C-alpha angles and dihedrals in degrees: 000000000000118000108249094193112089098157131138095302111068100181113210139293116303087279091057095238100115127072127230089243091057090048090053090048091052092048092051092046091050092048094049102053096073092237123321119258116251125223091261091057095254123123126244115240113280109279117238115257122244127008117290118214136208114337090001091058092050091049091050092052094049091046091049091057091047091048092052092047091049087053088060100261114148119232090243091057096056118099128192088241093056093045090051091049092050092047093047094237136110122262089245089064090059095045092052088061104033131030092217147327095296094059091044094049091050090056090048090055092046089050091054095046123081111273115262108252119238118257130196096239088216104064118078113195095026092052091046092053091051092051094046090052089049089051090052091049092051090050091052091048092053092050095046097044111072091192094050091046091052092047092054091048090053093045092055090055091055108064096194092053094043091048089053092051093043094049098044102033114016098040095051091047091050092050092050090051093048090049090053090050090052091050091049093050091046089053091053097254120147110234108205138138088281087072086082092066 
């Protein structure tokens, strides 16, 4: 689970060796350099000032990844250190919420996708229609968003990342849909292609 406490004491890196004071120092240093130069001579996007906390820190991290991707950076080229610098946080802040890049990138994709609608969990056909409409909406979003389309293309070329997304997002959605089908059949409903309409 992600640590919900992002108060004054940061703790250390995910290996527990760094202090919160050092983390704060790093965040300030990263925020004050106006964006570190990359190897190709270009500048990273301007880091955010100050040190976000709690939900604000998480939002800053997700936005930092999106900003870097919009700037043309490939997923494979993003490091936790660079993401932290762009977000204006310490690496420890990222590692308290995500175990690594794969888990973080999956949350970035989920953040960009339309939110899954709530379902009753007890209705069959009604829940199935809601989920099918959500599936259609996500498909349209992927086709209309160049960035999201490119991210999915990159994810599929990285098995570890795609497996993370498939296991934590696609598989649960599929199971919910199958459960709705089973409820509909048990209630005597006929599940056909007309269920879409």
